[in-house]
CSV table of C-alpha atoms in Angstrom, one decimal:
chain,number,residue,atom,x,y,z
S,232,MET,CA,108.7,60.2,-222.6
S,233,LYS,CA,107.7,57.6,-220.3
S,234,VAL,CA,104.4,56.3,-218.7
S,235,SER,CA,105.3,56.1,-214.6
S,236,GLU,CA,102.5,55.8,-212.8
S,237,LEU,CA,98.9,54.4,-214.4
S,238,ASN,CA,95.1,54.4,-212.6
S,239,ILE,CA,92.0,53.3,-212.3
S,240,TYR,CA,89.0,54.5,-210.6
S,241,PRO,CA,86.3,51.3,-210.2
S,242,LEU,CA,83.7,53.4,-208.4
S,243,LYS,CA,83.3,57.2,-210.0
S,244,SER,CA,85.3,59.6,-207.6
S,245,GLY,CA,86.3,56.7,-205.5
S,246,ARG,CA,90.1,56.3,-204.1
S,247,ALA,CA,92.6,55.4,-207.2
S,248,GLN,CA,93.8,52.0,-207.4
S,249,SER,CA,97.2,51.8,-208.7
S,250,LEU,CA,98.3,49.7,-211.5
S,251,SER,CA,101.8,48.0,-213.4
S,252,LEU,CA,99.6,47.6,-216.7
S,253,MET,CA,96.4,48.8,-218.1
S,254,ASN,CA,94.2,47.3,-220.5
S,255,ILE,CA,92.3,49.0,-222.7
S,256,THR,CA,88.9,49.3,-224.2
S,257,HIS,CA,87.2,51.4,-226.5
S,258,GLU,CA,85.3,52.3,-223.2
S,259,GLY,CA,88.8,52.9,-221.1
S,260,PRO,CA,90.7,52.2,-219.4
S,261,GLU,CA,89.4,48.3,-218.4
S,262,GLY,CA,87.4,48.5,-214.8
S,263,ASP,CA,87.6,52.7,-214.3
S,264,ARG,CA,84.1,54.3,-213.5
S,265,GLU,CA,82.4,51.2,-214.2
S,266,TRP,CA,80.5,52.3,-210.8
S,267,MET,CA,79.1,55.1,-209.8
S,268,LEU,CA,77.2,56.3,-206.9
S,269,VAL,CA,73.7,58.2,-208.3
S,270,ASP,CA,70.7,60.3,-205.6
S,271,GLU,CA,67.6,59.7,-205.6
S,272,ALA,CA,67.1,61.4,-208.9
S,273,GLY,CA,69.9,59.4,-210.9
S,274,LYS,CA,72.4,62.8,-210.7
S,275,PHE,CA,75.7,61.7,-210.5
S,276,VAL,CA,77.5,61.5,-206.9
S,277,SER,CA,81.1,63.1,-206.8
S,278,GLN,CA,82.9,64.4,-204.4
S,279,ARG,CA,82.0,68.2,-205.0
S,280,THR,CA,79.1,67.5,-203.6
S,281,LEU,CA,80.2,64.7,-200.5
S,282,ALA,CA,84.0,65.1,-200.3
S,283,LYS,CA,83.9,62.2,-197.9
S,284,LEU,CA,83.6,59.9,-201.4
S,285,ALA,CA,87.6,60.0,-201.8
S,286,THR,CA,88.2,57.1,-198.6
S,287,VAL,CA,85.8,54.3,-200.3
S,288,ASN,CA,88.6,51.9,-201.7
S,289,ALA,CA,87.6,50.6,-204.5
S,290,VAL,CA,90.0,47.2,-205.8
S,291,TYR,CA,88.4,45.8,-209.2
S,292,ASP,CA,89.8,42.4,-210.6
S,293,PRO,CA,88.5,40.4,-213.4
S,294,THR,CA,85.9,38.7,-211.4
S,295,SER,CA,84.5,41.5,-208.6
S,296,LEU,CA,84.8,45.0,-207.5
S,297,THR,CA,86.0,44.9,-203.7
S,298,LEU,CA,84.7,48.0,-202.2
S,299,ALA,CA,85.8,48.8,-198.3
S,300,PHE,CA,85.2,52.0,-195.7
S,301,GLU,CA,86.0,52.3,-192.2
S,302,LYS,CA,85.7,48.0,-191.1
S,303,MET,CA,83.2,47.5,-193.9
S,304,PHE,CA,83.6,45.0,-196.9
S,305,PHE,CA,82.5,43.8,-199.7
S,306,LYS,CA,82.3,41.6,-203.1
S,307,ILE,CA,80.4,42.4,-205.6
S,308,GLY,CA,80.5,39.6,-207.9
S,309,ARG,CA,80.9,41.5,-212.2
S,310,LYS,CA,78.7,38.6,-213.2
S,311,THR,CA,75.5,39.6,-212.6
S,312,SER,CA,72.3,39.8,-214.5
S,313,PHE,CA,72.1,43.6,-214.7
S,314,SER,CA,68.1,42.9,-214.2
S,315,ARG,CA,67.5,45.6,-212.9
S,316,GLU,CA,67.2,49.0,-214.2
S,317,VAL,CA,67.0,52.5,-213.7
S,318,LYS,CA,68.1,56.2,-215.8
S,319,VAL,CA,70.8,58.0,-214.6
S,320,GLN,CA,72.2,61.1,-215.4
S,321,VAL,CA,75.7,62.5,-215.8
S,322,TRP,CA,75.9,66.1,-217.0
S,323,ASN,CA,74.5,66.8,-219.6
S,324,ASP,CA,73.9,62.8,-220.6
S,325,SER,CA,71.3,60.4,-219.9
S,326,PHE,CA,71.3,56.7,-220.2
S,327,THR,CA,70.4,53.2,-218.9
S,328,ALA,CA,73.0,51.7,-215.8
S,329,ALA,CA,72.4,48.6,-213.7
S,330,LEU,CA,70.8,48.8,-209.7
S,331,GLU,CA,73.3,46.9,-207.6
S,332,PRO,CA,71.2,45.1,-204.8
S,333,ASP,CA,69.9,47.7,-201.8
S,334,LEU,CA,72.4,45.9,-199.3
S,335,TYR,CA,74.6,47.6,-200.8
S,336,SER,CA,73.1,51.3,-201.8
S,337,GLN,CA,72.4,51.1,-197.8
S,338,ALA,CA,75.9,50.3,-196.7
S,339,LEU,CA,76.8,53.0,-198.2
S,340,SER,CA,74.6,55.7,-197.7
S,341,GLN,CA,75.4,54.6,-193.8
S,342,TYR,CA,78.4,55.5,-194.2
S,343,LEU,CA,78.6,58.5,-196.1
S,344,GLY,CA,75.5,59.9,-194.0
S,345,VAL,CA,73.2,60.6,-197.5
S,346,ASN,CA,70.6,58.3,-199.7
S,347,VAL,CA,73.0,57.1,-202.4
S,348,ARG,CA,72.0,54.3,-204.9
S,349,LEU,CA,75.5,51.9,-206.7
S,350,VAL,CA,74.3,51.2,-210.5
S,351,ARG,CA,76.9,50.2,-212.8
S,352,TYR,CA,77.4,50.7,-216.2
S,353,ALA,CA,75.9,47.8,-218.0
S,354,PRO,CA,76.2,45.9,-221.6
S,355,TYR,CA,72.7,47.9,-222.0
S,356,SER,CA,74.6,51.1,-221.3
S,357,GLN,CA,75.4,53.5,-224.1
S,358,ARG,CA,77.1,56.9,-223.9
S,359,ARG,CA,78.5,58.7,-226.8
S,360,VAL,CA,81.2,60.7,-226.1
S,361,LEU,CA,81.1,63.7,-228.8
S,362,SER,CA,83.7,63.1,-232.0
S,363,THR,CA,84.7,65.5,-234.7
S,364,ASN,CA,84.3,62.5,-236.8
S,365,LYS,CA,81.2,61.4,-237.7
S,366,ASP,CA,82.0,57.7,-238.7
S,367,TRP,CA,83.2,57.3,-235.3
S,368,LYS,CA,81.1,57.0,-232.0
S,369,PRO,CA,83.2,56.1,-229.4
S,370,GLU,CA,81.6,55.5,-225.6
S,371,VAL,CA,83.1,56.9,-222.3
S,372,ARG,CA,81.0,55.1,-219.0
S,373,PHE,CA,80.8,57.3,-215.8
S,374,ALA,CA,83.9,59.3,-216.3
S,375,ASP,CA,83.0,63.6,-216.7
S,376,ALA,CA,83.5,63.9,-220.7
S,377,ARG,CA,86.6,61.2,-222.3
S,378,PRO,CA,87.6,58.1,-220.9
S,379,VAL,CA,91.3,58.5,-220.6
S,380,LEU,CA,92.6,61.7,-218.8
S,381,LEU,CA,96.9,62.2,-218.7
S,382,VAL,CA,99.3,64.6,-217.3
S,383,ASN,CA,102.4,65.0,-217.3
S,384,THR,CA,104.8,64.8,-213.8
S,385,LYS,CA,107.2,68.5,-215.3
S,386,SER,CA,103.5,70.2,-215.8
S,387,LEU,CA,103.2,69.4,-211.7
S,388,GLU,CA,106.1,70.2,-211.2
S,389,ASP,CA,105.8,73.6,-212.7
S,390,LEU,CA,102.6,74.1,-210.6
S,391,ASN,CA,103.9,73.2,-207.8
S,392,SER,CA,107.1,75.7,-208.3
S,393,ARG,CA,104.5,78.6,-208.1
S,394,MET,CA,102.8,77.1,-204.8
S,395,PRO,CA,102.6,78.1,-201.2
S,396,ALA,CA,102.6,74.5,-200.0
S,397,PRO,CA,103.1,71.5,-203.4
S,398,VAL,CA,100.1,69.4,-204.2
S,399,PRO,CA,100.6,65.6,-205.3
S,400,MET,CA,99.6,64.3,-208.3
S,401,ASN,CA,95.9,61.9,-206.8
S,402,ARG,CA,94.9,65.9,-206.4
S,403,PHE,CA,94.5,65.5,-210.3
S,404,ARG,CA,93.3,61.9,-210.3
S,405,PRO,CA,95.0,60.7,-213.6
S,406,ASN,CA,94.9,57.7,-215.1
S,407,ILE,CA,98.3,57.7,-216.7
S,408,VAL,CA,101.0,60.2,-215.4
S,409,ILE,CA,103.9,60.9,-218.3
S,410,ASP,CA,107.4,61.4,-217.4
S,411,GLY,CA,107.0,64.7,-220.2
S,412,GLN,CA,110.4,67.1,-220.9
S,413,LYS,CA,108.9,69.9,-220.9
S,414,ALA,CA,105.9,71.5,-218.8
S,415,TYR,CA,102.7,71.8,-220.6
S,416,GLU,CA,103.7,70.1,-224.2
S,417,GLU,CA,100.5,67.5,-223.4
S,418,ASP,CA,98.1,70.5,-224.7
S,419,THR,CA,100.1,70.7,-228.0
S,420,TRP,CA,100.1,67.0,-229.3
S,421,LYS,CA,96.9,65.2,-231.5
S,422,ARG,CA,97.9,62.2,-231.5
S,423,ILE,CA,100.0,60.3,-229.7
S,424,LYS,CA,101.1,56.2,-229.4
S,425,ILE,CA,101.2,54.4,-226.1
S,426,GLY,CA,102.3,50.8,-225.8
S,427,ASN,CA,100.1,49.0,-228.7
S,428,VAL,CA,97.6,51.5,-228.5
S,429,TYR,CA,96.8,54.9,-229.5
S,430,LEU,CA,94.6,57.5,-228.6
S,431,SER,CA,93.7,61.1,-230.4
S,432,GLN,CA,90.1,63.5,-230.3
S,433,PRO,CA,92.8,65.1,-227.1
S,434,LYS,CA,91.0,67.9,-225.2
S,435,LEU,CA,92.1,70.1,-221.9
S,436,SER,CA,90.6,68.8,-218.7
S,437,ALA,CA,89.3,71.7,-217.2
S,438,ARG,CA,89.5,71.8,-213.4
S,439,CYS,CA,87.2,71.4,-210.6
S,440,LYS,CA,87.3,72.0,-206.3
S,441,ILE,CA,87.9,68.1,-206.3
S,442,THR,CA,91.8,69.1,-207.0
S,443,THR,CA,91.3,71.0,-203.8
S,444,ILE,CA,90.6,67.7,-201.2
S,445,ASP,CA,93.2,65.6,-199.9
S,446,GLN,CA,92.2,62.2,-201.0
S,447,GLN,CA,93.6,60.5,-198.3
S,448,SER,CA,91.4,61.7,-195.6
S,449,GLY,CA,88.2,63.3,-197.9
S,450,VAL,CA,88.4,67.3,-196.4
S,451,SER,CA,89.3,69.7,-198.4
S,452,GLN,CA,92.7,72.1,-198.6
S,453,GLY,CA,91.6,75.2,-199.2
S,454,MET,CA,91.4,76.8,-202.9
S,455,GLU,CA,94.4,75.5,-203.1
S,456,PRO,CA,95.4,73.9,-206.2
S,457,LEU,CA,93.0,75.5,-207.9
S,458,ALA,CA,93.9,79.5,-207.0
S,459,THR,CA,97.2,79.5,-208.1
S,460,LEU,CA,96.2,77.7,-211.9
S,461,ALA,CA,93.8,79.9,-212.5
S,462,ASN,CA,96.0,82.6,-212.0
S,463,TYR,CA,97.7,81.3,-215.2
S,464,ARG,CA,95.7,78.4,-216.6
S,465,ARG,CA,92.9,80.4,-217.2
S,466,ASP,CA,91.2,80.0,-220.8
S,467,THR,CA,89.1,82.8,-222.7
S,468,SER,CA,85.9,80.7,-221.6
S,469,ASN,CA,86.8,80.9,-217.6
S,470,ARG,CA,88.0,77.5,-217.9
S,471,VAL,CA,91.0,76.6,-215.3
S,472,ASN,CA,92.6,73.5,-217.6
S,473,PHE,CA,95.3,70.8,-216.1
S,474,GLY,CA,96.4,67.6,-217.9
S,475,THR,CA,94.9,66.6,-221.2
S,476,LEU,CA,91.3,64.4,-222.2
S,477,TRP,CA,91.7,61.3,-224.2
S,478,ILE,CA,90.0,58.9,-226.7
S,479,PRO,CA,91.7,55.2,-227.1
S,480,GLU,CA,91.7,54.5,-231.1
S,481,ASN,CA,91.6,50.7,-230.4
S,482,ASP,CA,91.8,48.5,-227.8
S,483,GLY,CA,95.2,47.1,-226.0
S,484,THR,CA,97.4,47.0,-223.0
S,485,ILE,CA,99.8,49.8,-222.2
S,486,GLN,CA,102.3,49.4,-219.3
S,487,VAL,CA,104.2,51.6,-216.2
S,488,ASN,CA,108.0,52.4,-218.6
S,489,ASP,CA,106.1,52.2,-221.7
S,490,ALA,CA,106.8,54.7,-224.2
S,491,LEU,CA,105.0,57.9,-225.6
S,492,GLU,CA,105.1,58.3,-228.9
S,493,ILE,CA,103.9,62.3,-230.5
S,494,ILE,CA,102.2,60.8,-233.7
S,495,SER,CA,101.3,65.1,-234.6
């Protein structure tokens, strides 16, 4: 088994950025969901309520974030004072983030048609991941639950074999895509190694309506693939699962074509 694809999403719910090499930190892939849009109350905004977010290009590099939409683009330097603090909320987690200059928020608000503010996960931000090890307190930035989402190409092939029309991998917004050996084998793994990175404490990834949104046009395509998945991937808590979420144990790097080793 090996890595076939690596992606980050510098802006939460924005367009994917494909990588050949991914740096992993204790907060997850470097640059992944480091920025986010919030409403006037500080609550996160995603494609669940604003599908057009899929059309916002976000490109991360070590010095800046470039955002582009329609005929507009701007660069935000990463070396800022983080002086404007704001309380934000991602699901049940409330914590402090940094508010970016109003100019960027105004441009995004005009494009998206709703009032939003652009925030960044700052050095003083702290959002913990629930860990089964009380002595281990990992962090996650603005991702929904855990820092890394892994999807198996064999699982997508199985899903598409049941579908009226196939869907691409980008509907599931994975960080790591694995060319596996059989569908859904990733559900049973407990600890894995990719490159020099160990990942553990997995949980199944519960899917939502974002999987029904075309990631190029930002337009909903109906109920698929969620409707088909619900027929055979619904658990006892009524969650529809596809892919697995992981916590990295150490900093390191993962590259396309790296082998995946199952530790347990």
